[in-house]
Amino acid sequence: MSARTAFINARLIDPGSGLDVTGAILVEGATITDLGPRLFNDGKPANAGIIDCAGQILAPGLIDLRVFTGEPGAEHRETLASAAESAAAGGVTSFVTMPTTDPVIDDAALVDFLKRRAAATAKVNIYPAAALTRGLNGAQMSELGLLKVAGAIAFTDADRTVASSLIMRRCLAYAANFDALVMAHAEDPALSGHMNEGAYAARLGIGGTPTAAETIIVERDMRLVELTGARYHLAQVSCAATLEIIAKAKQRGLPVTCSVSAHHLVLNENDIGEYKTFAKVSPPLRSEDDRNAMVEGVRNGTIDTIVSSHDPQAPETKRLPFAQAAFGAVGLETLLAAALSLHHEAGMPIIEILRCLTINPARLLRLPQGRLTIGAPADLVLFAANTPHRIDPTKFRSRSKNSPFKGRLMQGEVLRTMVAGKIVFGES
Amino acid sequence: MTTDSALQSFVTTILHPIALVSVDYSLASQASTPYTHPAMTGHFSRQHLLAIAPLQRHEIESLLDLGNEYVDLNRQIQKKRDTLRGRTLINLFFEPSTRTQSSFELAGKRLGADVMNMSVAQSSVRKGETLIDTATTLNAMHPDIIVIRHQDSGAVALLADKVTCSVINAGDGAHEHPTQALLDALTIRRRMGRIEGLTVTIAGDVMHSRVARSNVHLLNKLGARVRLVAPRTLMPAGASEWGAEIFNDMRQAITGADIVMMLRLQSERMTGSFLPSQREYFHFYGLDREKLALAKPGAFVMHPGPMNRGVEIDSAIADDIDRSLIHEQVEMGVAVRMAVLEALARQLPNDERKS
């Protein structure tokens, strides 16, 4: 008989079915085999490990569409194993890796390598995204068909925008040919600086990136999606104007979705303070109005998913003058707490926040996870939504500590994480 | 059948009741006595052959009938006729070509014409002469028929407008290649006994293919069901309005086909990011045994040549004499071009011209 685990006295939240009740879940092997408010009412199950959740929230494990690692090529920043440790500690049970490694993931053999490596070393589910263009060069499309057959879950140039409209058109048309998901970064390289363009950047004397750098590309891409029919996911929204474009595209029925990074939901350009490079991200942290628009976008459904944009950077790439420092912030271990700030500070129901972290990304990637249903994979997170704690990056499982939330008081603590029926974080 | 071609065949029926005569094209009847309908060959009465699109069904059929006769002539030891004796044929090729040019050359010579080949890659056009200047210069030499291939769509029609002789389009850009479609049709008709009702899948770089365009027109007019298949990057916008069924999945497109017509893939499609690589193209769109097994049992494979083995077609299929009609297409090419030359020559004025 396979291993059985019973979660009892849990507040079950499943955004996919709208479930939000006190109840129990039975896990057998790697699968949820029973759940509901009346399960185990007649007594505790026999032959099962019992986890008393003490009324805390038990939800599908989080699915993160945007995680950078350093494997292969920069293992000192992050390996698949350390990213998976970090994810498990953050309640993230599945994540998509960006292809910006060395070598770039633009060949079917490399996708195969990542899948084997993840299966051998990582304790959560890892789904590799492959490069949309070869070597992320923006000039020649990758072998999208063969890569997809090899197991690439999506195609993206990660933190780069395909500048040529022609190449982007061909990439989208070709992706549509294979019903492949394209995750695009929108930042016109010709218009990009180091932080949000505006009064604060001017005062700091730092070259700015106007919101137009994003909107120009997103407008263009919406037209190209209309032309090609490709499934298009905008990897990160940063400003209110982009949300208007996305909302309009959705109204017109285009196959378009978008994510927001947790740090764009919580922070704004002022959090850069005195040249704090941990707050240097791409696209940049925007104005407070833009941040409020992001929160509203999650609330009204224009934004489909919340991602960590976990991008581990070592001191040698961050302890530099602001303009020379690398972009990127770690985020796997702060994703849930940052997202829950929408509940604590903006009054959003927790089930609505979790929707963007579970069922929505699962549907986008066509994964069976992200649901509390009988037969679904037993990928679960148990968390205390209200527990306050101060973010201390030295305690991160990630190999890199570049968190813009360092020292910040946040609410929401992950108690246990389960992947495929096995506890991968917290007491077992 | 499209409304357009339905209308055309209706008009054809009204105006040319002779076209209603049922014709047995089967191999058996050809083996004994080649079919010739005396009236039909007279139905093509144009000065030029620039495209398939404007042709009527009976014109196409008359050319195919005449071409069919020349197949037999070409298999004899004495291949020479004097149909075009005294006539001058100029092959004017702005794009390099081996098989089309030599096919026209042979066709002209077998009909007794004087044939001159002009490869313009090294000629005065390279020195800056405009296309129209070239045309008027050639026209002053009193050729009777000029065969033209040009890399730009519409260039042959432009030239035809400026000369007094007959012009045959041997391929203009991504527009039309009418004699290729005729030779393909003759090949199919001789093998299958008919074209009406057949399912023909045309696969590959439809966007840049003049062969595909001419074939869609011709096969539609003759009542075949045409399917086009290409990756979305190589399928032109609006192709769905040509009267063909559009596919992006090769397997779906081949399933149940009587004929699979492969198109040549130019290697420059890789650098232009139409496609990521040859190996990926072959994997998804190359014709191999596995994909061909989805077609009707005994379905035939065609290719206008020259082939890229291992890119759009597996050698095992290209060389399979039971399935591949590729060499037969080349043979039909000479015959059909003889038919076209003869049909056009009939329209040439017989009185002495004044310059």
PDB file of N, CA, C and O in Angstrom, chain B residues 204-241:
ATOM      1  N   GLY B 204       4.538  22.463 -48.459  1.00  0.00           N
ATOM      2  CA  GLY B 204       5.838  23.129 -48.367  1.00  0.00           C
ATOM      3  C   GLY B 204       5.730  24.638 -48.358  1.00  0.00           C
ATOM      4  O   GLY B 204       4.793  25.195 -47.789  1.00  0.00           O
ATOM      5  N   ASP B 205       6.682  25.258 -49.014  1.00  0.00           N
ATOM      6  CA  ASP B 205       6.791  26.721 -48.976  1.00  0.00           C
ATOM      7  C   ASP B 205       5.776  27.360 -49.916  1.00  0.00           C
ATOM      8  O   ASP B 205       6.119  27.871 -50.976  1.00  0.00           O
ATOM      9  N   VAL B 206       4.519  27.316 -49.527  1.00  0.00           N
ATOM     10  CA  VAL B 206       3.450  27.845 -50.372  1.00  0.00           C
ATOM     11  C   VAL B 206       3.643  29.343 -50.597  1.00  0.00           C
ATOM     12  O   VAL B 206       3.418  29.865 -51.691  1.00  0.00           O
ATOM     13  N   MET B 207       4.116  30.020 -49.547  1.00  0.00           N
ATOM     14  CA  MET B 207       4.230  31.479 -49.633  1.00  0.00           C
ATOM     15  C   MET B 207       5.069  31.932 -50.825  1.00  0.00           C
ATOM     16  O   MET B 207       4.682  32.854 -51.533  1.00  0.00           O
ATOM     17  N   HIS B 208       6.179  31.273 -51.066  1.00  0.00           N
ATOM     18  CA  HIS B 208       7.082  31.731 -52.117  1.00  0.00           C
ATOM     19  C   HIS B 208       6.924  30.938 -53.410  1.00  0.00           C
ATOM     20  O   HIS B 208       7.739  31.075 -54.308  1.00  0.00           O
ATOM     21  N   SER B 209       5.908  30.097 -53.497  1.00  0.00           N
ATOM     22  CA  SER B 209       5.848  29.157 -54.615  1.00  0.00           C
ATOM     23  C   SER B 209       4.906  29.584 -55.727  1.00  0.00           C
ATOM     24  O   SER B 209       3.694  29.690 -55.529  1.00  0.00           O
ATOM     25  N   ARG B 210       5.460  29.809 -56.912  1.00  0.00           N
ATOM     26  CA  ARG B 210       4.635  30.041 -58.100  1.00  0.00           C
ATOM     27  C   ARG B 210       4.046  28.720 -58.578  1.00  0.00           C
ATOM     28  O   ARG B 210       2.977  28.693 -59.162  1.00  0.00           O
ATOM     29  N   VAL B 211       4.751  27.629 -58.302  1.00  0.00           N
ATOM     30  CA  VAL B 211       4.235  26.309 -58.694  1.00  0.00           C
ATOM     31  C   VAL B 211       2.921  26.032 -57.954  1.00  0.00           C
ATOM     32  O   VAL B 211       1.940  25.570 -58.545  1.00  0.00           O
ATOM     33  N   ALA B 212       2.913  26.352 -56.666  1.00  0.00           N
ATOM     34  CA  ALA B 212       1.702  26.111 -55.870  1.00  0.00           C
ATOM     35  C   ALA B 212       0.539  26.924 -56.415  1.00  0.00           C
ATOM     36  O   ALA B 212      -0.566  26.415 -56.608  1.00  0.00           O
ATOM     37  N   ARG B 213       0.787  28.197 -56.713  1.00  0.00           N
ATOM     38  CA  ARG B 213      -0.304  29.055 -57.182  1.00  0.00           C
ATOM     39  C   ARG B 213      -0.873  28.546 -58.503  1.00  0.00           C
ATOM     40  O   ARG B 213      -2.085  28.435 -58.681  1.00  0.00           O
ATOM     41  N   SER B 214       0.004  28.235 -59.464  1.00  0.00           N
ATOM     42  CA  SER B 214      -0.489  27.759 -60.761  1.00  0.00           C
ATOM     43  C   SER B 214      -1.241  26.437 -60.605  1.00  0.00           C
ATOM     44  O   SER B 214      -2.269  26.220 -61.237  1.00  0.00           O
ATOM     45  N   ASN B 215      -0.724  25.580 -59.744  1.00  0.00           N
ATOM     46  CA  ASN B 215      -1.374  24.283 -59.560  1.00  0.00           C
ATOM     47  C   ASN B 215      -2.735  24.403 -58.885  1.00  0.00           C
ATOM     48  O   ASN B 215      -3.655  23.675 -59.234  1.00  0.00           O
ATOM     49  N   VAL B 216      -2.837  25.308 -57.911  1.00  0.00           N
ATOM     50  CA  VAL B 216      -4.137  25.483 -57.256  1.00  0.00           C
ATOM     51  C   VAL B 216      -5.171  25.911 -58.291  1.00  0.00           C
ATOM     52  O   VAL B 216      -6.274  25.354 -58.368  1.00  0.00           O
ATOM     53  N   HIS B 217      -4.793  26.893 -59.115  1.00  0.00           N
ATOM     54  CA  HIS B 217      -5.734  27.362 -60.143  1.00  0.00           C
ATOM     55  C   HIS B 217      -6.126  26.221 -61.071  1.00  0.00           C
ATOM     56  O   HIS B 217      -7.305  25.970 -61.324  1.00  0.00           O
ATOM     57  N   LEU B 218      -5.120  25.528 -61.571  1.00  0.00           N
ATOM     58  CA  LEU B 218      -5.392  24.516 -62.587  1.00  0.00           C
ATOM     59  C   LEU B 218      -6.198  23.349 -62.023  1.00  0.00           C
ATOM     60  O   LEU B 218      -7.199  22.920 -62.596  1.00  0.00           O
ATOM     61  N   LEU B 219      -5.769  22.869 -60.880  1.00  0.00           N
ATOM     62  CA  LEU B 219      -6.450  21.702 -60.302  1.00  0.00           C
ATOM     63  C   LEU B 219      -7.881  22.048 -59.911  1.00  0.00           C
ATOM     64  O   LEU B 219      -8.791  21.230 -60.071  1.00  0.00           O
ATOM     65  N   ASN B 220      -8.087  23.261 -59.437  1.00  0.00           N
ATOM     66  CA  ASN B 220      -9.452  23.698 -59.131  1.00  0.00           C
ATOM     67  C   ASN B 220     -10.317  23.715 -60.379  1.00  0.00           C
ATOM     68  O   ASN B 220     -11.456  23.262 -60.372  1.00  0.00           O
ATOM     69  N   LYS B 221      -9.771  24.261 -61.449  1.00  0.00           N
ATOM     70  CA  LYS B 221     -10.549  24.366 -62.689  1.00  0.00           C
ATOM     71  C   LYS B 221     -10.905  22.981 -63.227  1.00  0.00           C
ATOM     72  O   LYS B 221     -11.929  22.807 -63.873  1.00  0.00           O
ATOM     73  N   LEU B 222     -10.037  21.997 -62.943  1.00  0.00           N
ATOM     74  CA  LEU B 222     -10.297  20.650 -63.447  1.00  0.00           C
ATOM     75  C   LEU B 222     -11.019  19.773 -62.429  1.00  0.00           C
ATOM     76  O   LEU B 222     -11.144  18.565 -62.612  1.00  0.00           O
ATOM     77  N   GLY B 223     -11.453  20.405 -61.334  1.00  0.00           N
ATOM     78  CA  GLY B 223     -12.352  19.693 -60.426  1.00  0.00           C
ATOM     79  C   GLY B 223     -11.692  18.851 -59.353  1.00  0.00           C
ATOM     80  O   GLY B 223     -12.343  18.001 -58.748  1.00  0.00           O
ATOM     81  N   ALA B 224     -10.397  19.070 -59.101  1.00  0.00           N
ATOM     82  CA  ALA B 224      -9.753  18.344 -58.005  1.00  0.00           C
ATOM     83  C   ALA B 224     -10.039  19.059 -56.692  1.00  0.00           C
ATOM     84  O   ALA B 224     -10.428  20.223 -56.675  1.00  0.00           O
ATOM     85  N   ARG B 225      -9.847  18.336 -55.596  1.00  0.00           N
ATOM     86  CA  ARG B 225      -9.901  18.964 -54.267  1.00  0.00           C
ATOM     87  C   ARG B 225      -8.473  19.243 -53.859  1.00  0.00           C
ATOM     88  O   ARG B 225      -7.669  18.325 -53.724  1.00  0.00           O
ATOM     89  N   VAL B 226      -8.165  20.518 -53.665  1.00  0.00           N
ATOM     90  CA  VAL B 226      -6.780  20.894 -53.407  1.00  0.00           C
ATOM     91  C   VAL B 226      -6.606  21.233 -51.930  1.00  0.00           C
ATOM     92  O   VAL B 226      -7.415  21.949 -51.339  1.00  0.00           O
ATOM     93  N   ARG B 227      -5.554  20.685 -51.357  1.00  0.00           N
ATOM     94  CA  ARG B 227      -5.173  21.050 -49.988  1.00  0.00           C
ATOM     95  C   ARG B 227      -3.802  21.702 -50.032  1.00  0.00           C
ATOM     96  O   ARG B 227      -2.928  21.252 -50.775  1.00  0.00           O
ATOM     97  N   LEU B 228      -3.628  22.724 -49.211  1.00  0.00           N
ATOM     98  CA  LEU B 228      -2.320  23.362 -49.083  1.00  0.00           C
ATOM     99  C   LEU B 228      -1.848  23.166 -47.647  1.00  0.00           C
ATOM    100  O   LEU B 228      -2.618  23.368 -46.711  1.00  0.00           O
ATOM    101  N   VAL B 229      -0.593  22.798 -47.500  1.00  0.00           N
ATOM    102  CA  VAL B 229      -0.066  22.672 -46.133  1.00  0.00           C
ATOM    103  C   VAL B 229       1.322  23.301 -46.053  1.00  0.00           C
ATOM    104  O   VAL B 229       2.175  23.085 -46.915  1.00  0.00           O
ATOM    105  N   ALA B 230       1.490  24.115 -45.009  1.00  0.00           N
ATOM    106  CA  ALA B 230       2.764  24.784 -44.755  1.00  0.00           C
ATOM    107  C   ALA B 230       2.766  25.221 -43.303  1.00  0.00           C
ATOM    108  O   ALA B 230       1.694  25.402 -42.716  1.00  0.00           O
ATOM    109  N   PRO B 231       3.951  25.386 -42.723  1.00  0.00           N
ATOM    110  CA  PRO B 231       3.967  26.061 -41.422  1.00  0.00           C
ATOM    111  C   PRO B 231       3.412  27.471 -41.595  1.00  0.00           C
ATOM    112  O   PRO B 231       3.482  28.031 -42.693  1.00  0.00           O
ATOM    113  N   ARG B 232       2.864  28.015 -40.536  1.00  0.00           N
ATOM    114  CA  ARG B 232       2.188  29.314 -40.666  1.00  0.00           C
ATOM    115  C   ARG B 232       3.085  30.405 -41.205  1.00  0.00           C
ATOM    116  O   ARG B 232       2.607  31.368 -41.811  1.00  0.00           O
ATOM    117  N   THR B 233       4.394  30.258 -40.979  1.00  0.00           N
ATOM    118  CA  THR B 233       5.317  31.275 -41.480  1.00  0.00           C
ATOM    119  C   THR B 233       5.475  31.199 -42.997  1.00  0.00           C
ATOM    120  O   THR B 233       5.983  32.135 -43.598  1.00  0.00           O
ATOM    121  N   LEU B 234       5.071  30.101 -43.609  1.00  0.00           N
ATOM    122  CA  LEU B 234       5.237  29.947 -45.056  1.00  0.00           C
ATOM    123  C   LEU B 234       3.897  29.794 -45.771  1.00  0.00           C
ATOM    124  O   LEU B 234       3.840  29.344 -46.906  1.00  0.00           O
ATOM    125  N   MET B 235       2.818  30.175 -45.080  1.00  0.00           N
ATOM    126  CA  MET B 235       1.491  30.157 -45.701  1.00  0.00           C
ATOM    127  C   MET B 235       1.065  31.614 -45.875  1.00  0.00           C
ATOM    128  O   MET B 235       0.954  32.342 -44.904  1.00  0.00           O
ATOM    129  N   PRO B 236       0.874  32.049 -47.103  1.00  0.00           N
ATOM    130  CA  PRO B 236       0.529  33.465 -47.281  1.00  0.00           C
ATOM    131  C   PRO B 236      -0.851  33.791 -46.717  1.00  0.00           C
ATOM    132  O   PRO B 236      -1.749  32.945 -46.743  1.00  0.00           O
ATOM    133  N   ALA B 237      -0.970  34.995 -46.192  1.00  0.00           N
ATOM    134  CA  ALA B 237      -2.269  35.449 -45.701  1.00  0.00           C
ATOM    135  C   ALA B 237      -3.239  35.443 -46.870  1.00  0.00           C
ATOM    136  O   ALA B 237      -2.891  35.826 -47.976  1.00  0.00           O
ATOM    137  N   GLY B 238      -4.450  34.982 -46.640  1.00  0.00           N
ATOM    138  CA  GLY B 238      -5.454  35.006 -47.698  1.00  0.00           C
ATOM    139  C   GLY B 238      -5.467  33.767 -48.566  1.00  0.00           C
ATOM    140  O   GLY B 238      -6.278  33.656 -49.485  1.00  0.00           O
ATOM    141  N   ALA B 239      -4.572  32.822 -48.311  1.00  0.00           N
ATOM    142  CA  ALA B 239      -4.536  31.601 -49.125  1.00  0.00           C
ATOM    143  C   ALA B 239      -5.850  30.835 -49.029  1.00  0.00           C
ATOM    144  O   ALA B 239      -6.230  30.110 -49.952  1.00  0.00           O
ATOM    145  N   SER B 240      -6.552  31.030 -47.925  1.00  0.00           N
ATOM    146  CA  SER B 240      -7.813  30.305 -47.745  1.00  0.00           C
ATOM    147  C   SER B 240      -8.853  30.725 -48.793  1.00  0.00           C
ATOM    148  O   SER B 240      -9.838  30.029 -49.014  1.00  0.00           O
ATOM    149  N   GLU B 241      -8.605  31.854 -49.445  1.00  0.00           N
ATOM    150  CA  GLU B 241      -9.571  32.311 -50.449  1.00  0.00           C
ATOM    151  C   GLU B 241      -9.235  31.821 -51.856  1.00  0.00           C
ATOM    152  O   GLU B 241      -9.876  32.204 -52.825  1.00  0.00           O
TER     153      GLU B 241
END
